[in-house]
Amino acid sequence: MSDDTHDSDSDRSDEKAESSWYFSRRGMLEGAGITGSLVVGGAIGYDLAALGEKRPDGEAPSPDEMLTEPTPTAEEAGAGAFGFFNLDQARTVEALAERIYPATDRGPGATEAGVVFFLDTRLQGPWGSGEKWYMEGPFRPEEAVPNQGWQYGLVPREVYTQSLTALREYVGQEYNSMFFELNNEQQRTVISALQNENIPTFGTPTSNDFFEMLRSGVLEGMFSDPAYGGNRNMVGWKLKEFPGTPGSLGSYRARIEEDQFIHLSPTALEGQNLGPDLKPTYPEEAGDGDGGTAPPDQTDSANRTDTTNRTDNTTQGGSE
Amino acid sequence: MVVQHDPVEVLTIGAGWAGSIVAMELAQEGRDVLSLERGAERGPDEYLLMHDELRYDLHYEFMQDLSKGTFTIRHNPQQRALPMRRYGFCLPGTGVGGAGVHWNGQTWRFLPYDFEIRSRTTELYGEDKIPDWMPLQDWGITYEELRPYYWKFEEMAGISGEAGNLVESMEGETGINAEPSFGGGGNPFEGARLHDYATPPMQQTPSLEQFMDAAAEVGYHPFICPSANLSEAYTNSDGVERDPCQYCGFCDRFGCEWGAKADATVTTIPVARDTGNYEIRTQAEVLEILYNEPANRVNGVRYIDRETGETHIQPAEVVALTAFALNNVHLLLLSGIGEPYDPATGEGVVGKNYCYQNNCAAPVGYFDDEKWNLYMGAGALLAGFDDNNGNNFDHSDLDFIHGGNTAIEQIGTRPIDHNPTPPDTPSWGEEFKNKSLEYNYSTLSFNTQGAQLPSRTNYLDLDPNYTNQHGQPLLRMTFDWTPNDQKMADFMVEKNNEVMKAMNPSQMKPAEGHDPHFDFTTYQSTHNVGGAIMGADPETSVVNSYLQHWDAENLFVPGASAFPHNSGYNPTGTVGALSFRAADGIKRYFDGAGMLE
């Protein structure tokens, strides 16, 4: 598919959008088929309102437009910006991530998305310590058949540390250099060697085990909610034309049968805290029968207007 | 110190679909019902900020915490089983509502053929059709006997769909071997229905239509698949009002903040609680069912309060073992109830006929001139056909039994996990990036959800080496693809590639058959079934047709653990039907029926 085709798709969706995407809250609710028996009360009302009044922003953004706010490099951010990696490790991971998901003429890559900062945070958290992995012995990776899965006694933090050391030794021996100082072609050669397990300084977990863990982490850092520290400025979602969470708590019910692609600019969970007990509490609003909920501040949302309007269609209909 | 509780009339172990259905039915009868749930309380309020792919989809927030207990896996009895340390092929849930909170809502009745599979296969093709290694069994119940319970589940959940085989009365039935009547809108191969679906079918989308047109061109009979996502607002006979699906694309592995996707937390549990006769005790992990073998009864359970670490004893007149299928089998084995299955002799029953789902034959099409709104979707938004399922096609010249439902789904693509690239694209770098963006919304795939029939060496028992956080042996799963699975997959590969070609993609990655051995590391399905199977004979089954344990008359074990094999469909509709059936059995038991006929 050429870029021309891509653009013409967007053009068609724009026409469609101009005529029908900016629809009223009333229209939205009708489209949603809401009957007033919502299970969860007011919070839905806010989101419907927000989505209903969300304007189309036209074409998919150009690569330049995605670069709204420059992400510092690991070197610019400095060692103090990292809680797990030392600066050499951070610069190495940053370079690995950029080769795995590079900036291209379609838009920014892993550096711009802040993937190294995402990974640094993840490695410090419960995932990094393998908190939800079964880690009782005996460990018998040597007996495992290929389809039996991870059998090492190491958790991600240990895998990263051990693997980055092995990589540093290998690059030092082969190139008398650090990985992040190699040119792009040399870096690609080293990553291929990781993937193909052609790096003698690695034992187990193998270099490909590390590569697969790293690749998954890079994609997570590119495309997870910006609240996790990657996907900065939602560059990943813009690349993928993924609308983020506005599809969430909102509705595609009125649009899903349409033939044309509908481009929506993305919205993140933004400000809505992700912690397990940090569900937002909304100020009570006059006239709200269920004593329920109103929207959190949407002050930094470029795509939402007038989210304080409520609908009375959202009172608890009560299945409980 | 042990905390001793007063007895309750009915105790369910777990508060998912099966437990909550039993609880609702018995609480409505005035019985005093308690559910012990190892996980946390939750409901739609908790589902509000859930549209987070990283946390829920890829890091399994809703799933069983493997650090506290997992199972061990191997392909055959000669191998050493090793623990599933990280999630792979299946995702058992935890918490109130169970795996029924993060399901997709694809809801089916199994085929009439399924329930009498051994008899029917023998009748049609002769004894030799069933290989020696395959302990294929009738279920001890017929489709017609289970049908009222299917309807109870569908009416309660508001299942959306269009009948393809609606009959006005029992007399109007066409019978198990009748020719299907084509030309209607629904599935012409489904078992005869006395009720249309509770709500109309889900909406059609351009990608589903492309598949349906191609399938029809090849000669199949496609339809919009039944769904628990609610195509329109619905009020069931218990007065539960729910709003319709918004096609937001966050069903599987997420809870539904709309309450549109049927789950226990918005249907059965509120109704049960409204009776005033129902309590759910959370963070209560049952470690043992207390068995009084000489009396052919159970006395109650021993559980741990996970907040305090204290051991509790909870007596009950009736115990319903309604945990996830694998955990049902695990608890029976840990409690010493019933004879464990021995693959060497074929004797014993607990752990026998562990089955899975033969998901196979997925061609991928890349369409240069199309761009669909694939980020929109719903967990049970599918178009499929059943021409290659069950015994809907002649197996005389085929070297396998059964088949599967073939369907395309539009469940909503999410950006971390969805990176479609044409064949021979590298898995990283500039080409990977550009191609995966180019085809992000221009790639379609579908597969066959095949039946998975039992093998003598696919079974569950206790692991001799590894333990859970309480020091109990882990469940050990011995499983590999059988020749039946391999041959069925090969057959479907040919059929499905033909349909994909008719969809006219610019480029196609043809479907391929299975690898020689099952892959425990890649997610395939959480349709783990069997191990505590139902049947007409205590020698070859664990529970009777009311899901009552043959060796403990006040213990009922509804759930997918009761399936003697898995059909070519998602299991939840049948789990729901069996749970309503078990509830009826428990009512009869309280009336003094003893062992039920």
Short mmCIF file of N, CA and C in Angstrom, two decimals, chain B residues 208-355:
data_model
loop_
_atom_site.label_atom_id
_atom_site.label_comp_id
_atom_site.label_asym_id
_atom_site.label_seq_id
_atom_site.Cartn_x
_atom_site.Cartn_y
_atom_site.Cartn_z
N LEU B 208 -16.65 -8.25 8.63
CA LEU B 208 -17.42 -9.49 8.77
C LEU B 208 -18.16 -9.81 7.47
N GLU B 209 -18.67 -8.75 6.84
CA GLU B 209 -19.40 -8.98 5.58
C GLU B 209 -18.48 -9.55 4.51
N GLN B 210 -17.25 -9.06 4.49
CA GLN B 210 -16.30 -9.58 3.49
C GLN B 210 -16.10 -11.09 3.68
N PHE B 211 -16.01 -11.50 4.94
CA PHE B 211 -15.87 -12.93 5.24
C PHE B 211 -17.13 -13.69 4.88
N MET B 212 -18.28 -13.15 5.24
CA MET B 212 -19.54 -13.86 4.99
C MET B 212 -19.78 -14.04 3.49
N ASP B 213 -19.47 -13.00 2.72
CA ASP B 213 -19.64 -13.11 1.27
C ASP B 213 -18.75 -14.21 0.71
N ALA B 214 -17.50 -14.24 1.18
CA ALA B 214 -16.56 -15.25 0.67
C ALA B 214 -16.99 -16.65 1.08
N ALA B 215 -17.42 -16.80 2.34
CA ALA B 215 -17.84 -18.12 2.82
C ALA B 215 -19.05 -18.61 2.02
N ALA B 216 -19.99 -17.71 1.75
CA ALA B 216 -21.17 -18.09 0.98
C ALA B 216 -20.78 -18.47 -0.45
N GLU B 217 -19.82 -17.74 -0.99
CA GLU B 217 -19.36 -18.03 -2.36
C GLU B 217 -18.76 -19.43 -2.44
N VAL B 218 -18.05 -19.82 -1.39
CA VAL B 218 -17.46 -21.16 -1.36
C VAL B 218 -18.53 -22.23 -1.14
N GLY B 219 -19.69 -21.83 -0.62
CA GLY B 219 -20.77 -22.79 -0.44
C GLY B 219 -21.17 -23.02 1.00
N TYR B 220 -20.64 -22.25 1.92
CA TYR B 220 -20.98 -22.40 3.33
C TYR B 220 -22.18 -21.51 3.69
N HIS B 221 -22.59 -21.60 4.95
CA HIS B 221 -23.81 -20.92 5.42
C HIS B 221 -23.49 -20.02 6.62
N PRO B 222 -22.89 -18.86 6.33
CA PRO B 222 -22.43 -17.99 7.42
C PRO B 222 -23.57 -17.25 8.12
N PHE B 223 -23.30 -16.88 9.35
CA PHE B 223 -24.28 -16.17 10.18
C PHE B 223 -23.53 -15.34 11.21
N ILE B 224 -24.23 -14.37 11.81
CA ILE B 224 -23.66 -13.59 12.90
C ILE B 224 -23.77 -14.42 14.18
N CYS B 225 -22.65 -14.63 14.84
CA CYS B 225 -22.58 -15.59 15.94
C CYS B 225 -23.27 -15.04 17.19
N PRO B 226 -23.77 -15.96 18.03
CA PRO B 226 -24.45 -15.54 19.25
C PRO B 226 -23.50 -14.85 20.23
N SER B 227 -24.04 -13.93 21.00
CA SER B 227 -23.20 -13.02 21.80
C SER B 227 -23.85 -12.71 23.13
N ALA B 228 -23.01 -12.62 24.16
CA ALA B 228 -23.47 -12.14 25.47
C ALA B 228 -23.13 -10.67 25.65
N ASN B 229 -22.83 -9.96 24.53
CA ASN B 229 -22.48 -8.53 24.63
C ASN B 229 -23.71 -7.62 24.60
N LEU B 230 -24.88 -8.14 24.39
CA LEU B 230 -26.14 -7.40 24.32
C LEU B 230 -26.20 -6.46 23.11
N SER B 231 -26.92 -6.88 22.08
CA SER B 231 -27.11 -6.05 20.89
C SER B 231 -28.02 -4.87 21.17
N GLU B 232 -28.88 -5.00 22.15
CA GLU B 232 -29.76 -3.88 22.51
C GLU B 232 -30.09 -3.96 24.00
N ALA B 233 -30.66 -2.88 24.53
CA ALA B 233 -30.99 -2.86 25.96
C ALA B 233 -31.92 -4.03 26.28
N TYR B 234 -31.79 -4.55 27.49
CA TYR B 234 -32.48 -5.81 27.80
C TYR B 234 -32.80 -5.88 29.27
N THR B 235 -33.97 -6.38 29.57
CA THR B 235 -34.37 -6.66 30.95
C THR B 235 -34.75 -8.13 31.03
N ASN B 236 -34.12 -8.88 31.90
CA ASN B 236 -34.42 -10.31 31.97
C ASN B 236 -35.55 -10.59 32.96
N SER B 237 -35.91 -11.84 33.10
CA SER B 237 -37.08 -12.18 33.90
C SER B 237 -36.83 -11.99 35.40
N ASP B 238 -35.55 -11.81 35.79
CA ASP B 238 -35.27 -11.45 37.18
C ASP B 238 -35.31 -9.94 37.40
N GLY B 239 -35.61 -9.20 36.34
CA GLY B 239 -35.68 -7.74 36.47
C GLY B 239 -34.35 -7.04 36.33
N VAL B 240 -33.32 -7.76 35.85
CA VAL B 240 -32.00 -7.14 35.67
C VAL B 240 -32.00 -6.35 34.37
N GLU B 241 -31.80 -5.03 34.47
CA GLU B 241 -31.76 -4.16 33.29
C GLU B 241 -30.31 -3.90 32.91
N ARG B 242 -30.01 -4.05 31.64
CA ARG B 242 -28.65 -3.77 31.17
C ARG B 242 -28.69 -3.00 29.87
N ASP B 243 -27.68 -2.18 29.66
CA ASP B 243 -27.60 -1.38 28.44
C ASP B 243 -26.79 -2.10 27.38
N PRO B 244 -26.95 -1.66 26.15
CA PRO B 244 -26.34 -2.41 25.06
C PRO B 244 -24.84 -2.15 24.89
N CYS B 245 -24.24 -3.05 24.15
CA CYS B 245 -22.81 -2.97 23.80
C CYS B 245 -22.52 -1.70 23.02
N GLN B 246 -21.38 -1.07 23.34
CA GLN B 246 -20.95 0.14 22.63
C GLN B 246 -19.80 -0.14 21.66
N TYR B 247 -19.42 -1.41 21.52
CA TYR B 247 -18.40 -1.80 20.54
C TYR B 247 -17.07 -1.08 20.79
N CYS B 248 -16.71 -0.92 22.07
CA CYS B 248 -15.52 -0.14 22.43
C CYS B 248 -14.23 -0.89 22.18
N GLY B 249 -14.30 -2.21 22.00
CA GLY B 249 -13.09 -2.96 21.69
C GLY B 249 -12.29 -3.41 22.90
N PHE B 250 -12.88 -3.35 24.08
CA PHE B 250 -12.17 -3.81 25.28
C PHE B 250 -13.00 -4.83 26.05
N CYS B 251 -13.16 -6.02 25.47
CA CYS B 251 -13.90 -7.10 26.16
C CYS B 251 -12.94 -8.11 26.77
N ASP B 252 -12.19 -8.77 25.90
CA ASP B 252 -11.45 -9.92 26.41
C ASP B 252 -10.30 -9.46 27.29
N ARG B 253 -10.25 -9.99 28.47
CA ARG B 253 -9.29 -9.69 29.54
C ARG B 253 -9.66 -8.40 30.29
N PHE B 254 -10.83 -7.84 29.98
CA PHE B 254 -11.29 -6.63 30.67
C PHE B 254 -12.70 -6.87 31.23
N GLY B 255 -13.10 -6.08 32.20
CA GLY B 255 -14.49 -6.04 32.63
C GLY B 255 -15.23 -5.00 31.82
N CYS B 256 -16.56 -5.12 31.75
CA CYS B 256 -17.37 -4.20 30.95
C CYS B 256 -18.01 -3.16 31.86
N GLU B 257 -17.57 -1.90 31.71
CA GLU B 257 -18.10 -0.85 32.58
C GLU B 257 -19.55 -0.53 32.25
N TRP B 258 -20.02 -0.96 31.08
CA TRP B 258 -21.41 -0.72 30.71
C TRP B 258 -22.35 -1.77 31.31
N GLY B 259 -21.81 -2.86 31.76
CA GLY B 259 -22.68 -3.97 32.13
C GLY B 259 -23.33 -4.61 30.92
N ALA B 260 -22.84 -4.27 29.73
CA ALA B 260 -23.44 -4.82 28.51
C ALA B 260 -23.02 -6.28 28.32
N LYS B 261 -21.77 -6.54 28.58
CA LYS B 261 -21.30 -7.93 28.51
C LYS B 261 -21.82 -8.65 29.76
N ALA B 262 -22.58 -9.71 29.54
CA ALA B 262 -23.11 -10.43 30.69
C ALA B 262 -21.97 -10.99 31.52
N ASP B 263 -21.98 -10.68 32.79
CA ASP B 263 -21.11 -11.41 33.71
C ASP B 263 -21.83 -11.52 35.04
N ALA B 264 -21.32 -12.37 35.90
CA ALA B 264 -22.04 -12.67 37.13
C ALA B 264 -22.22 -11.43 38.00
N THR B 265 -21.28 -10.49 37.92
CA THR B 265 -21.36 -9.32 38.81
C THR B 265 -22.49 -8.37 38.43
N VAL B 266 -23.03 -8.48 37.22
CA VAL B 266 -24.16 -7.62 36.85
C VAL B 266 -25.45 -8.41 36.63
N THR B 267 -25.41 -9.72 36.84
CA THR B 267 -26.63 -10.52 36.59
C THR B 267 -26.97 -11.36 37.81
N THR B 268 -26.35 -12.52 37.90
CA THR B 268 -26.75 -13.49 38.92
C THR B 268 -26.43 -13.05 40.35
N ILE B 269 -25.30 -12.42 40.55
CA ILE B 269 -24.89 -12.07 41.93
C ILE B 269 -25.82 -11.00 42.53
N PRO B 270 -26.12 -9.90 41.81
CA PRO B 270 -27.07 -8.94 42.39
C PRO B 270 -28.43 -9.57 42.69
N VAL B 271 -28.89 -10.45 41.83
CA VAL B 271 -30.20 -11.08 42.06
C VAL B 271 -30.13 -11.97 43.31
N ALA B 272 -29.04 -12.71 43.42
CA ALA B 272 -28.89 -13.57 44.60
C ALA B 272 -28.84 -12.74 45.87
N ARG B 273 -28.11 -11.62 45.82
CA ARG B 273 -27.99 -10.78 47.02
C ARG B 273 -29.32 -10.13 47.39
N ASP B 274 -30.11 -9.81 46.39
CA ASP B 274 -31.41 -9.19 46.67
C ASP B 274 -32.33 -10.08 47.50
N THR B 275 -32.08 -11.38 47.48
CA THR B 275 -32.94 -12.27 48.26
C THR B 275 -32.68 -12.13 49.75
N GLY B 276 -31.52 -11.58 50.10
CA GLY B 276 -31.15 -11.52 51.52
C GLY B 276 -30.61 -12.83 52.06
N ASN B 277 -30.52 -13.83 51.20
CA ASN B 277 -30.08 -15.16 51.65
C ASN B 277 -28.66 -15.51 51.21
N TYR B 278 -27.94 -14.52 50.68
CA TYR B 278 -26.68 -14.85 50.02
C TYR B 278 -25.54 -14.00 50.55
N GLU B 279 -24.44 -14.67 50.84
CA GLU B 279 -23.22 -13.98 51.27
C GLU B 279 -22.07 -14.46 50.41
N ILE B 280 -21.20 -13.53 50.00
CA ILE B 280 -19.92 -13.91 49.39
C ILE B 280 -18.82 -13.51 50.37
N ARG B 281 -18.02 -14.47 50.75
CA ARG B 281 -16.87 -14.20 51.61
C ARG B 281 -15.64 -14.20 50.71
N THR B 282 -15.01 -13.02 50.54
CA THR B 282 -13.87 -12.93 49.63
C THR B 282 -12.56 -13.22 50.36
N GLN B 283 -11.50 -13.34 49.59
CA GLN B 283 -10.15 -13.68 50.12
C GLN B 283 -10.21 -14.97 50.94
N ALA B 284 -11.12 -15.84 50.57
CA ALA B 284 -11.31 -17.10 51.28
C ALA B 284 -10.96 -18.24 50.33
N GLU B 285 -9.78 -18.80 50.50
CA GLU B 285 -9.29 -19.81 49.56
C GLU B 285 -9.49 -21.21 50.15
N VAL B 286 -10.33 -21.98 49.49
CA VAL B 286 -10.62 -23.33 49.96
C VAL B 286 -9.43 -24.25 49.65
N LEU B 287 -8.94 -24.94 50.67
CA LEU B 287 -7.80 -25.84 50.49
C LEU B 287 -8.22 -27.30 50.47
N GLU B 288 -9.39 -27.58 51.03
CA GLU B 288 -9.81 -28.98 51.09
C GLU B 288 -11.32 -29.07 51.28
N ILE B 289 -11.92 -30.03 50.61
CA ILE B 289 -13.31 -30.38 50.88
C ILE B 289 -13.27 -31.52 51.90
N LEU B 290 -14.01 -31.38 52.97
CA LEU B 290 -13.94 -32.36 54.07
C LEU B 290 -14.86 -33.54 53.72
N TYR B 291 -14.22 -34.67 53.50
CA TYR B 291 -14.91 -35.83 52.92
C TYR B 291 -15.17 -36.87 53.99
N ASN B 292 -16.38 -37.33 54.07
CA ASN B 292 -16.75 -38.43 54.96
C ASN B 292 -17.06 -39.63 54.06
N GLU B 293 -16.01 -40.35 53.71
CA GLU B 293 -16.15 -41.38 52.69
C GLU B 293 -17.15 -42.47 53.07
N PRO B 294 -17.10 -42.99 54.31
CA PRO B 294 -18.05 -44.05 54.66
C PRO B 294 -19.50 -43.62 54.51
N ALA B 295 -19.76 -42.34 54.75
CA ALA B 295 -21.14 -41.85 54.66
C ALA B 295 -21.50 -41.41 53.24
N ASN B 296 -20.53 -41.45 52.32
CA ASN B 296 -20.78 -41.01 50.95
C ASN B 296 -21.23 -39.54 50.93
N ARG B 297 -20.58 -38.73 51.79
CA ARG B 297 -20.98 -37.33 51.93
C ARG B 297 -19.74 -36.45 52.14
N VAL B 298 -19.93 -35.16 51.94
CA VAL B 298 -18.93 -34.19 52.39
C VAL B 298 -19.53 -33.38 53.54
N ASN B 299 -18.67 -32.94 54.45
CA ASN B 299 -19.15 -32.20 55.63
C ASN B 299 -19.04 -30.69 55.48
N GLY B 300 -18.23 -30.23 54.55
CA GLY B 300 -17.98 -28.80 54.40
C GLY B 300 -16.59 -28.61 53.84
N VAL B 301 -15.96 -27.50 54.19
CA VAL B 301 -14.64 -27.23 53.63
C VAL B 301 -13.71 -26.63 54.69
N ARG B 302 -12.43 -26.74 54.41
CA ARG B 302 -11.41 -26.04 55.17
C ARG B 302 -10.86 -24.95 54.26
N TYR B 303 -10.83 -23.71 54.77
CA TYR B 303 -10.28 -22.64 53.94
C TYR B 303 -9.37 -21.73 54.74
N ILE B 304 -8.57 -20.96 53.99
CA ILE B 304 -7.66 -19.97 54.59
C ILE B 304 -8.24 -18.59 54.32
N ASP B 305 -8.33 -17.77 55.35
CA ASP B 305 -8.61 -16.36 55.15
C ASP B 305 -7.29 -15.72 54.71
N ARG B 306 -7.24 -15.26 53.49
CA ARG B 306 -5.96 -14.79 52.93
C ARG B 306 -5.51 -13.48 53.56
N GLU B 307 -6.43 -12.79 54.23
CA GLU B 307 -6.02 -11.55 54.90
C GLU B 307 -5.35 -11.83 56.25
N THR B 308 -5.85 -12.82 56.97
CA THR B 308 -5.32 -13.08 58.31
C THR B 308 -4.43 -14.32 58.36
N GLY B 309 -4.53 -15.16 57.35
CA GLY B 309 -3.79 -16.41 57.36
C GLY B 309 -4.44 -17.48 58.23
N GLU B 310 -5.58 -17.17 58.84
CA GLU B 310 -6.23 -18.15 59.72
C GLU B 310 -6.94 -19.24 58.93
N THR B 311 -6.93 -20.42 59.53
CA THR B 311 -7.68 -21.54 58.95
C THR B 311 -9.12 -21.51 59.48
N HIS B 312 -10.06 -21.75 58.59
CA HIS B 312 -11.48 -21.78 58.96
C HIS B 312 -12.08 -23.11 58.53
N ILE B 313 -13.05 -23.57 59.32
CA ILE B 313 -13.85 -24.73 58.93
C ILE B 313 -15.28 -24.24 58.70
N GLN B 314 -15.80 -24.50 57.50
CA GLN B 314 -17.16 -24.07 57.18
C GLN B 314 -17.99 -25.31 56.81
N PRO B 315 -18.86 -25.76 57.72
CA PRO B 315 -19.73 -26.88 57.38
C PRO B 315 -20.87 -26.45 56.44
N ALA B 316 -21.38 -27.39 55.68
CA ALA B 316 -22.48 -27.10 54.76
C ALA B 316 -23.28 -28.37 54.50
N GLU B 317 -24.58 -28.19 54.27
CA GLU B 317 -25.41 -29.36 53.92
C GLU B 317 -25.14 -29.83 52.50
N VAL B 318 -24.94 -28.84 51.61
CA VAL B 318 -24.58 -29.18 50.23
C VAL B 318 -23.39 -28.31 49.83
N VAL B 319 -22.41 -28.92 49.19
CA VAL B 319 -21.28 -28.18 48.64
C VAL B 319 -21.35 -28.23 47.12
N ALA B 320 -21.27 -27.05 46.49
CA ALA B 320 -21.15 -26.99 45.03
C ALA B 320 -19.71 -26.57 44.73
N LEU B 321 -18.98 -27.45 44.09
CA LEU B 321 -17.59 -27.16 43.71
C LEU B 321 -17.63 -26.44 42.37
N THR B 322 -17.49 -25.12 42.42
CA THR B 322 -17.72 -24.28 41.24
C THR B 322 -16.54 -23.36 40.97
N ALA B 323 -15.34 -23.88 41.16
CA ALA B 323 -14.14 -23.11 40.82
C ALA B 323 -13.88 -23.26 39.32
N PHE B 324 -12.79 -22.68 38.83
CA PHE B 324 -12.38 -22.91 37.45
C PHE B 324 -12.17 -24.41 37.23
N ALA B 325 -12.41 -24.88 36.02
CA ALA B 325 -12.38 -26.31 35.74
C ALA B 325 -11.14 -27.00 36.30
N LEU B 326 -9.98 -26.41 36.07
CA LEU B 326 -8.75 -27.05 36.54
C LEU B 326 -8.71 -27.11 38.06
N ASN B 327 -9.23 -26.06 38.70
CA ASN B 327 -9.22 -26.02 40.16
C ASN B 327 -10.24 -26.99 40.76
N ASN B 328 -11.34 -27.23 40.06
CA ASN B 328 -12.28 -28.26 40.51
C ASN B 328 -11.58 -29.61 40.62
N VAL B 329 -10.85 -29.95 39.57
CA VAL B 329 -10.16 -31.25 39.56
C VAL B 329 -9.09 -31.28 40.65
N HIS B 330 -8.38 -30.16 40.77
CA HIS B 330 -7.31 -30.07 41.78
C HIS B 330 -7.88 -30.32 43.18
N LEU B 331 -8.99 -29.68 43.51
CA LEU B 331 -9.56 -29.82 44.84
C LEU B 331 -10.09 -31.23 45.09
N LEU B 332 -10.66 -31.86 44.08
CA LEU B 332 -11.10 -33.26 44.26
C LEU B 332 -9.90 -34.15 44.57
N LEU B 333 -8.80 -33.93 43.84
CA LEU B 333 -7.62 -34.76 44.07
C LEU B 333 -7.01 -34.49 45.44
N LEU B 334 -6.93 -33.21 45.81
CA LEU B 334 -6.36 -32.86 47.12
C LEU B 334 -7.21 -33.40 48.26
N SER B 335 -8.53 -33.51 48.03
CA SER B 335 -9.44 -33.93 49.08
C SER B 335 -9.66 -35.44 49.10
N GLY B 336 -9.07 -36.14 48.13
CA GLY B 336 -9.19 -37.59 48.11
C GLY B 336 -10.60 -38.08 47.80
N ILE B 337 -11.34 -37.30 47.01
CA ILE B 337 -12.71 -37.70 46.68
C ILE B 337 -12.72 -38.30 45.27
N GLY B 338 -13.06 -39.58 45.19
CA GLY B 338 -13.06 -40.26 43.89
C GLY B 338 -11.71 -40.87 43.60
N GLU B 339 -11.70 -41.84 42.70
CA GLU B 339 -10.46 -42.54 42.38
C GLU B 339 -9.69 -41.80 41.29
N PRO B 340 -8.44 -41.44 41.58
CA PRO B 340 -7.66 -40.74 40.54
C PRO B 340 -7.47 -41.62 39.31
N TYR B 341 -7.44 -40.99 38.17
CA TYR B 341 -7.28 -41.68 36.90
C TYR B 341 -5.83 -42.16 36.73
N ASP B 342 -5.68 -43.36 36.23
CA ASP B 342 -4.35 -43.92 35.95
C ASP B 342 -4.25 -44.21 34.46
N PRO B 343 -3.40 -43.48 33.74
CA PRO B 343 -3.33 -43.67 32.29
C PRO B 343 -2.76 -45.03 31.90
N ALA B 344 -2.02 -45.66 32.81
CA ALA B 344 -1.42 -46.97 32.48
C ALA B 344 -2.50 -48.04 32.36
N THR B 345 -3.50 -47.97 33.23
CA THR B 345 -4.55 -48.99 33.22
C THR B 345 -5.85 -48.48 32.60
N GLY B 346 -5.99 -47.16 32.51
CA GLY B 346 -7.26 -46.60 32.05
C GLY B 346 -8.31 -46.59 33.13
N GLU B 347 -7.93 -47.01 34.35
CA GLU B 347 -8.90 -47.04 35.44
C GLU B 347 -8.82 -45.77 36.27
N GLY B 348 -9.87 -45.59 37.09
CA GLY B 348 -9.98 -44.34 37.85
C GLY B 348 -10.61 -43.27 36.99
N VAL B 349 -11.11 -42.24 37.64
CA VAL B 349 -11.88 -41.25 36.89
C VAL B 349 -11.46 -39.80 37.10
N VAL B 350 -10.93 -39.45 38.28
CA VAL B 350 -10.65 -38.03 38.54
C VAL B 350 -9.38 -37.62 37.79
N GLY B 351 -9.53 -36.67 36.90
CA GLY B 351 -8.41 -36.24 36.06
C GLY B 351 -8.49 -36.77 34.64
N LYS B 352 -9.41 -37.70 34.43
CA LYS B 352 -9.56 -38.33 33.11
C LYS B 352 -10.21 -37.37 32.11
N ASN B 353 -9.88 -37.57 30.83
CA ASN B 353 -10.49 -36.80 29.74
C ASN B 353 -10.28 -35.29 29.89
N TYR B 354 -9.09 -34.90 30.33
CA TYR B 354 -8.78 -33.47 30.23
C TYR B 354 -8.72 -33.11 28.75
N CYS B 355 -9.49 -32.12 28.36
CA CYS B 355 -9.50 -31.69 26.96
C CYS B 355 -9.33 -30.18 26.87
#
